[in-house]
Amino acid sequence: MAVSSTFARVFTSPFECRSDPDFSGAPRPENASSGRTIGAGGARSYGGRGMSSSLILRFPPNFVRQLSTKARRNCSNIGVAQVVAASWSNNPAAAAPAAKAVDAASAALAPVEVATGVEEGVLGEESCCNGVKKIESLSDEKSYSFLSCAGSIAIHAGERLGRGVVSDALTTPIFNTSAYFFETTAELIDFKEKRRASFEYGRYGNYTTVVAEEKISALEGAESTLISASGMTASTVMLLALVPAGGHIVTTTDCYRKTRIFIETILPKMGITATVIDPADIEGLESALNKNKVTLFFTESPTNPFLRCVDIELVSKLCHDKGALVCIDGTFATPLNQKVLALGADIVLHSATKYIGGHNDVIAGCISGSEKLISAVRNLHHILGGLLNPNAAYLIIRGMKTLHLRVQQQNSTGLRMAKVLEAHPKVNRVYYPGLPSHPEYHLANRQMTGFGGVVSFEVDGDLPKTAKFVDALKIPYIAPSFGGCESIVDQPAIMSYWDLCQSDRAKFGILDNLVRFSFGVEDFEDLKADVLQALETI
């Protein structure tokens, strides 16, 4: 639409709009001082390059709806003109009143009220003129409740369905900010006295990060989720926040080594002691609960690297009867293969670096559970400062949108490869909960819907012979971690326990011929052929 001279009067400030190109070649008078040509009605074009006087403003059809009352109030002349122009484009019949509003704004910079189509009270006072607004309060009803499939929830939860900011960007924006401002001191006081919501400081929250947390909460069926800088950050802050000085915890023999080191070397400095049991030792758990005032039972299920499984439902009942909390690290299972909270646990923890991120390009951790428990952990997390930056949160969000597709492929490949390996004469033993030979096979079938893409196995050989097999593989990378698109392989004796002598490694069940293979999303036949040719070299 062409803008009249009345509308053009608004553009006497430094904010100016581009004009329509003029291909007629007709000469135009030039302003020698500015190098800009001035056409009829006072409209300007830049650089004397044949730009016409007819100004064009084009906006998305929903532009008006993306500006809150406070945003329009704070906009300068150019912002008012844009709102009116958008109103014109959406409703030509409103042209005359819009022009009058512009004249009034030009004369006195008075605020212009334009209907937004959004109820007051849903949107808070905070806003800006770029189409992004904070939502101060959201309905308690989950907007994704009509979705029945986890894959759909992973894609839409926290974004199109319940996003904490309103934006016409299809993907969640990255909010690279270290602090959040207040318009006035009164607003700051309102925040301090709990009458106003704000993150205040980047260590306390970020809109991008909140979206990642909402997605994970939706998948886990949790009231709240805290996402952090790593899986170890999530584990350590959870233990420090929930176990009091002098408390007692129960954990299991097979677990991530750095977690064991923290429990054995750091927690005792605060008088916190631990009982370590086999993952299947229910009698050992009952004994520990009877002998000690246990605060927390903490384990992985499946465990690392032998993929042992814990009876989460039974363990939760026993612990709750004694007033103890239950936290399960479900990293190997993913939120798709195992619903920890539904089985009775209080908290589920993940190294989001693995399957949740899924692309071997981001480090993160998360814990999910009730609002009460996660708030207690969050308060300490705000002090310790192990936050996830918004760029990493964006990668987690992106990764989760293909989580169900990746896990389906990895479940299938993992199970099929476990069967291939178990049948091979050069493999002594395979550890995979989807195999009948696994000690918790029946339990895994009861509480899991898939068994993941990690298979641990022992080849027929010593450490050099096992290393020869690993080196002969062509597809996987020799690296730590698991759960990504790319296959990864390692010898735990070297990758995680090389600082211990052979006999000390054996105490943890880590033999020199143990291999942990994380199958990615490559084609099964390619992976099978690669593993078989590598086995033929030993």
JSON list of C-alpha atoms in Angstrom, two decimals, residues 69 72-74 80 101 105 108-113:
[
{"chain": "A", "resi": 69, "resn": "THR", "atom": "CA", "xyz": [0.07, -2.68, 25.39]},
{"chain": "A", "resi": 72, "resn": "ARG", "atom": "CA", "xyz": [3.18, 0.03, 21.94]},
{"chain": "A", "resi": 73, "resn": "ARG", "atom": "CA", "xyz": [3.34, 2.52, 24.78]},
{"chain": "A", "resi": 74, "resn": "ASN", "atom": "CA", "xyz": [7.14, 2.46, 24.68]},
{"chain": "A", "resi": 80, "resn": "VAL", "atom": "CA", "xyz": [3.45, 3.76, 16.20]},
{"chain": "A", "resi": 101, "resn": "ALA", "atom": "CA", "xyz": [-3.98, 8.26, 15.37]},
{"chain": "A", "resi": 105, "resn": "ALA", "atom": "CA", "xyz": [1.22, 10.61, 17.73]},
{"chain": "A", "resi": 108, "resn": "ALA", "atom": "CA", "xyz": [2.26, 14.75, 21.02]},
{"chain": "A", "resi": 109, "resn": "LEU", "atom": "CA", "xyz": [3.84, 11.24, 21.04]},
{"chain": "A", "resi": 110, "resn": "ALA", "atom": "CA", "xyz": [0.67, 10.03, 22.74]},
{"chain": "A", "resi": 111, "resn": "PRO", "atom": "CA", "xyz": [0.26, 6.28, 23.22]},
{"chain": "A", "resi": 112, "resn": "VAL", "atom": "CA", "xyz": [-1.89, 4.50, 20.67]},
{"chain": "A", "resi": 113, "resn": "GLU", "atom": "CA", "xyz": [-4.09, 1.65, 21.86]}
]
